[in-house]
XYZ file of N, CA and C in Angstrom:
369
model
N 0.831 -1.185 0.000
C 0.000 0.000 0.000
C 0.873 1.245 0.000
N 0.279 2.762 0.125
C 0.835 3.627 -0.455
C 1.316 4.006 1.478
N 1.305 3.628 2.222
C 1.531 4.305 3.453
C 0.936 5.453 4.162
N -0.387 6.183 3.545
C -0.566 7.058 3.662
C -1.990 6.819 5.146
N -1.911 7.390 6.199
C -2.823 7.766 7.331
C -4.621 8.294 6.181
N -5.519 8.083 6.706
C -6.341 8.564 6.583
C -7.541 9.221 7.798
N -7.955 10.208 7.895
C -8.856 10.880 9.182
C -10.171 10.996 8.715
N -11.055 10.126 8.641
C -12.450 10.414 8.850
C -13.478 10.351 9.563
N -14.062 11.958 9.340
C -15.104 12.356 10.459
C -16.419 12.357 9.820
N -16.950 11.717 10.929
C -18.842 12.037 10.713
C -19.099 10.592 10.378
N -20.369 10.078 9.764
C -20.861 8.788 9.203
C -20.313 9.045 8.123
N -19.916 7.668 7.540
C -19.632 7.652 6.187
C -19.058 6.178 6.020
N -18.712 5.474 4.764
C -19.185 4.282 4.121
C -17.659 4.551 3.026
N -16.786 3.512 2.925
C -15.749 3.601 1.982
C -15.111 2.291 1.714
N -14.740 2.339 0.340
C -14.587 1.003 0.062
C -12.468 1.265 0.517
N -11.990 0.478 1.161
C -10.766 0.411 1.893
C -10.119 -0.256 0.916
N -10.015 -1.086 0.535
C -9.278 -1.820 -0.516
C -10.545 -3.066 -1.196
N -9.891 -2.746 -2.624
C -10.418 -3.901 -3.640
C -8.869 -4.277 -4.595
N -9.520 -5.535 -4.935
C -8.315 -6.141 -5.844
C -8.888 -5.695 -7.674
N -8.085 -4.718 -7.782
C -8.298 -3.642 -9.275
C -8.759 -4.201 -10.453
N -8.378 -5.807 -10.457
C -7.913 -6.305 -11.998
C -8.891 -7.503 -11.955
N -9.066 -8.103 -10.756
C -9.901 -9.219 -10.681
C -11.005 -9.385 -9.937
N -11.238 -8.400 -9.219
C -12.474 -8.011 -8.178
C -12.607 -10.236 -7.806
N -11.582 -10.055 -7.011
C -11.536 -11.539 -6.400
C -12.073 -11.072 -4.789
N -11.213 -9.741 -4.112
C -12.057 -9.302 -2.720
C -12.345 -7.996 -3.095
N -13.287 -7.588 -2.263
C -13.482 -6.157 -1.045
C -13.388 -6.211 0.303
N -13.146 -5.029 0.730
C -13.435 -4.550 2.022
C -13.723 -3.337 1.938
N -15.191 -3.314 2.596
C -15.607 -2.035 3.236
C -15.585 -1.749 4.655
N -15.491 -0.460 4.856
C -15.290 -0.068 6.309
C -16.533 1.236 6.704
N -17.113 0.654 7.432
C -18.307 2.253 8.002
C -17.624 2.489 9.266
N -17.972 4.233 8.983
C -17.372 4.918 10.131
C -18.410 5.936 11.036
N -18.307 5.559 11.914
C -19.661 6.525 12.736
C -18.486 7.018 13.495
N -19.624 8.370 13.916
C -19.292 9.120 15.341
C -19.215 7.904 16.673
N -18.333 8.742 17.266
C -17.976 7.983 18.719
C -17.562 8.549 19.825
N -17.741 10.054 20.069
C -17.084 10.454 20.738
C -17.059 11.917 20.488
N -16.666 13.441 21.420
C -16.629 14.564 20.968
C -15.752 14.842 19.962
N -16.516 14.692 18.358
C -15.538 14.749 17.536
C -14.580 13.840 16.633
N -15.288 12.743 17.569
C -14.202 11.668 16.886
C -15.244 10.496 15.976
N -14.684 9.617 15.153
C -15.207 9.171 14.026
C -14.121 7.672 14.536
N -15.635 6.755 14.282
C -14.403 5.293 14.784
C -14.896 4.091 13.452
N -14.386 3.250 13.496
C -14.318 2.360 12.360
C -15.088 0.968 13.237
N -16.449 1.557 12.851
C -17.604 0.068 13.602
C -17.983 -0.885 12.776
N -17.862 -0.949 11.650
C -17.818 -2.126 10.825
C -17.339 -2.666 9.853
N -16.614 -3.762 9.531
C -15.800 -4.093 8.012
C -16.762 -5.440 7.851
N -16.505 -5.441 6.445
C -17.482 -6.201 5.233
C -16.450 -6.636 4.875
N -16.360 -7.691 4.971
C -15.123 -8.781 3.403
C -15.996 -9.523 2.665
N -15.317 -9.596 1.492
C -15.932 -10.279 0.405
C -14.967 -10.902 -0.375
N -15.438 -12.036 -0.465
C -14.249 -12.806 -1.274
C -14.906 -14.224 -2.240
N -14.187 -13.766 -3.342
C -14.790 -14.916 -4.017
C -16.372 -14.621 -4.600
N -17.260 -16.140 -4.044
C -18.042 -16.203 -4.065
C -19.027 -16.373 -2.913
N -18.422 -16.280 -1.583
C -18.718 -16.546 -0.385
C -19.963 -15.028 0.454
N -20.534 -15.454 1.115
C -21.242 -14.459 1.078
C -20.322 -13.270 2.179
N -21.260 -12.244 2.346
C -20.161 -11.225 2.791
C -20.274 -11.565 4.489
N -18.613 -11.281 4.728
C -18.564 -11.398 6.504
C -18.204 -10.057 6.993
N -19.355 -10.037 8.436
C -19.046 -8.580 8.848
C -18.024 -9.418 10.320
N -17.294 -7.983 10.575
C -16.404 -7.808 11.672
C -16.907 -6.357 12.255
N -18.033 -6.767 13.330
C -18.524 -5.157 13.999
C -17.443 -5.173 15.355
N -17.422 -3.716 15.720
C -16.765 -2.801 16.752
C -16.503 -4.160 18.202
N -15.685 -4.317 18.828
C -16.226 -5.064 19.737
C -15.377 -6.723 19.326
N -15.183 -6.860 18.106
C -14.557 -8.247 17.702
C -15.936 -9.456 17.519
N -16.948 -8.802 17.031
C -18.612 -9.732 16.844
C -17.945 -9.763 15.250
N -17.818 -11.402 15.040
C -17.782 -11.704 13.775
C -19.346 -12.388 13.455
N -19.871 -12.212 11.920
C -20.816 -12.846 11.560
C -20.947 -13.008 10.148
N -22.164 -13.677 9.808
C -22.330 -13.643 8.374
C -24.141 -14.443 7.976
N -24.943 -13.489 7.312
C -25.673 -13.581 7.036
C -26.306 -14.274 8.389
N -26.839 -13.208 9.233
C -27.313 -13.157 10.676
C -26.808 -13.902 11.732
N -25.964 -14.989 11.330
C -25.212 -16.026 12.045
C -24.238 -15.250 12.760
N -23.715 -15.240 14.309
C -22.533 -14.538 14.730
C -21.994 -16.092 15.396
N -20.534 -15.869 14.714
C -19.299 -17.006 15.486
C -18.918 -16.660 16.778
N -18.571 -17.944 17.543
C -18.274 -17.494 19.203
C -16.395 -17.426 18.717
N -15.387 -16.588 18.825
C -14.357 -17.078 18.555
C -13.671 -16.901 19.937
N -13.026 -18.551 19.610
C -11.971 -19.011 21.052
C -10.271 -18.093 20.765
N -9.896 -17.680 21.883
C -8.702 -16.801 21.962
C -7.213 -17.413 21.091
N -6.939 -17.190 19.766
C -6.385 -17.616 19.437
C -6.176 -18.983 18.585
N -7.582 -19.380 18.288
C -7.875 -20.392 17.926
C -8.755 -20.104 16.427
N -8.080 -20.806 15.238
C -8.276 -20.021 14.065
C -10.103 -20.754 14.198
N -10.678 -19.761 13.264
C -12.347 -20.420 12.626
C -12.285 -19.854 11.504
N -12.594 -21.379 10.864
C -12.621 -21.751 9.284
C -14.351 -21.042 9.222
N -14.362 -19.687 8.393
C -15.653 -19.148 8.037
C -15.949 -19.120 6.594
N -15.981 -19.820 5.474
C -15.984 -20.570 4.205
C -14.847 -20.286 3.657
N -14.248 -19.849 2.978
C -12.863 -19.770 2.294
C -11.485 -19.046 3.451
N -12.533 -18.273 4.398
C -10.973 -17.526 5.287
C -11.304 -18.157 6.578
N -10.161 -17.885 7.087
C -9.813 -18.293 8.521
C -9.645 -16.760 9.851
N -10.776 -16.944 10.609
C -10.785 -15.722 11.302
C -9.856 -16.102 12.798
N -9.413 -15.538 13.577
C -9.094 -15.897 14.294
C -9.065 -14.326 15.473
N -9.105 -14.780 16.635
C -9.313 -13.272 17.856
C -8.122 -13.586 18.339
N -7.403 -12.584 18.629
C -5.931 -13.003 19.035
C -6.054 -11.921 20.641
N -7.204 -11.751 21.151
C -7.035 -11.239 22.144
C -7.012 -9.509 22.555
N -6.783 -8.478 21.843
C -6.329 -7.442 21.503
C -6.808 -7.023 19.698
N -7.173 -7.986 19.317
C -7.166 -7.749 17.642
C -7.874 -9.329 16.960
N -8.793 -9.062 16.033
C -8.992 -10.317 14.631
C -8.575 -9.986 13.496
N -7.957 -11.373 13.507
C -7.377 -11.508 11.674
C -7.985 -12.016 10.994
N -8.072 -11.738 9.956
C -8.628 -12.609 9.144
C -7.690 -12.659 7.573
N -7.053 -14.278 8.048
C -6.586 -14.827 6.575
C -6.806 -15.376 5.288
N -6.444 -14.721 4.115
C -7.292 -15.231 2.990
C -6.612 -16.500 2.221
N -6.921 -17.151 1.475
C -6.106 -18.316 0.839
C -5.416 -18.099 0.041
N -4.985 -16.080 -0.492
C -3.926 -16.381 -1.948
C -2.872 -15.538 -0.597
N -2.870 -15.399 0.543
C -2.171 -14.823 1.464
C -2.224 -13.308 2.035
N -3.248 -12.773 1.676
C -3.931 -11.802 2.295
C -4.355 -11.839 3.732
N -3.283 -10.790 4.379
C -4.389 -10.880 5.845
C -4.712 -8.839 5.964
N -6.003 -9.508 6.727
C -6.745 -8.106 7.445
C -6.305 -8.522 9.200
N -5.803 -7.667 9.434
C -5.772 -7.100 10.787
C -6.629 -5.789 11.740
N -7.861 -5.843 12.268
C -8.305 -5.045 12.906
C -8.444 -5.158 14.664
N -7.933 -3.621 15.109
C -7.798 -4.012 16.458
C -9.384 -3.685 17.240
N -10.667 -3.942 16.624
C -11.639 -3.569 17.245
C -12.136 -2.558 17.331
N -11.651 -1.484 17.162
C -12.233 -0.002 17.637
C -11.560 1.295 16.501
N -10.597 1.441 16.423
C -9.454 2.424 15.825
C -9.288 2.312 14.662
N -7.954 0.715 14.355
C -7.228 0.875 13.247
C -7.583 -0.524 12.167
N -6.898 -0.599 11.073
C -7.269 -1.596 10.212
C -5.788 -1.534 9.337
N -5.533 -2.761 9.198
C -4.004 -2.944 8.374
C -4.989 -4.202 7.290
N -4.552 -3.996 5.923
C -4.705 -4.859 5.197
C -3.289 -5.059 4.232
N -2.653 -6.392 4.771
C -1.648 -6.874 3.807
C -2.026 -7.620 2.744
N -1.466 -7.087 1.644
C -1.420 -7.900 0.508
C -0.072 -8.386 -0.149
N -0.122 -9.378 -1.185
C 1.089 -10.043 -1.701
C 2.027 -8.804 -2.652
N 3.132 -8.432 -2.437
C 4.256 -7.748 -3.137
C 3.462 -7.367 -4.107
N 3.430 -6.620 -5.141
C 3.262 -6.696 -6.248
C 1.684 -6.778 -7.233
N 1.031 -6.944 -5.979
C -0.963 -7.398 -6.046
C -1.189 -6.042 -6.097
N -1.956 -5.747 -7.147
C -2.666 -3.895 -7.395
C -3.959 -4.130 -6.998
N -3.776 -2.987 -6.106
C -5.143 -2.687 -5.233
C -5.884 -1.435 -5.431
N -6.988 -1.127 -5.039
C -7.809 0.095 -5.428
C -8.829 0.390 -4.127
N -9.418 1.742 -3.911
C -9.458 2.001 -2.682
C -8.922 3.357 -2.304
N -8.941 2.875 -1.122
C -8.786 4.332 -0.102
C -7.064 3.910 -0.004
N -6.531 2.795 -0.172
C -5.233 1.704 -0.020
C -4.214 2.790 -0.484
């Protein structure tokens, strides 16, 4: 990715990274108010494949199509093609061409991708 910080305030809805060339994933991220002034990141959407979409709300509540997973501390869950896992402080979620999302619940969001993989987005 390009390294660059982003600050957004108020409600609002943005697509964070897509894969440019093959629309194989998304991720979206909504951002509400939270605070005097402040704007927090309460929900991500992945999409991958053909699998239906999984949310990751504020809090570390994984789900998908009304279903919410109980996840054990550190203990990966196979959720159809990715592997989510709560590491205590933060969920990952790993994809099968080696993509991981890292969110710590409340704040921030890291999405790694492979060297060389063109992405599109806010990325």
């Amino acid at each position: 990715f390009d390294g660059r910080n982003y600050d957004f305030m108020g409600r609002c809805n943005y697509v964070l990274a897509v894969d440019c060339y093959e629309s194989k994933w998304l991720i979206l991220g909504q951002f509400m108010p939270c605070g005097n002034g402040v704007t927090c990141l309460e929900q991500l959407t992945v999409y991958h494949g053909v699998m239906r979409p999984l949310t990751i709300t504020r809090g570390w509540i994984v789900g998908q199509d009304g279903e919410k997973f109980r996840l054990k501390r550190r203990v990966p869950t196979q959720i159809d093609e990715l592997s989510v896992t709560y590491m205590g402080l933060s969920v990952t979620v790993d994809f099968p061409n080696g993509m991981q999302l890292l969110w710590d619940g409340f704040w921030s969001v890291q999405i790694r991708v492979a060297v060389g993989q063109v992405t599109c987005g806010l990325c």
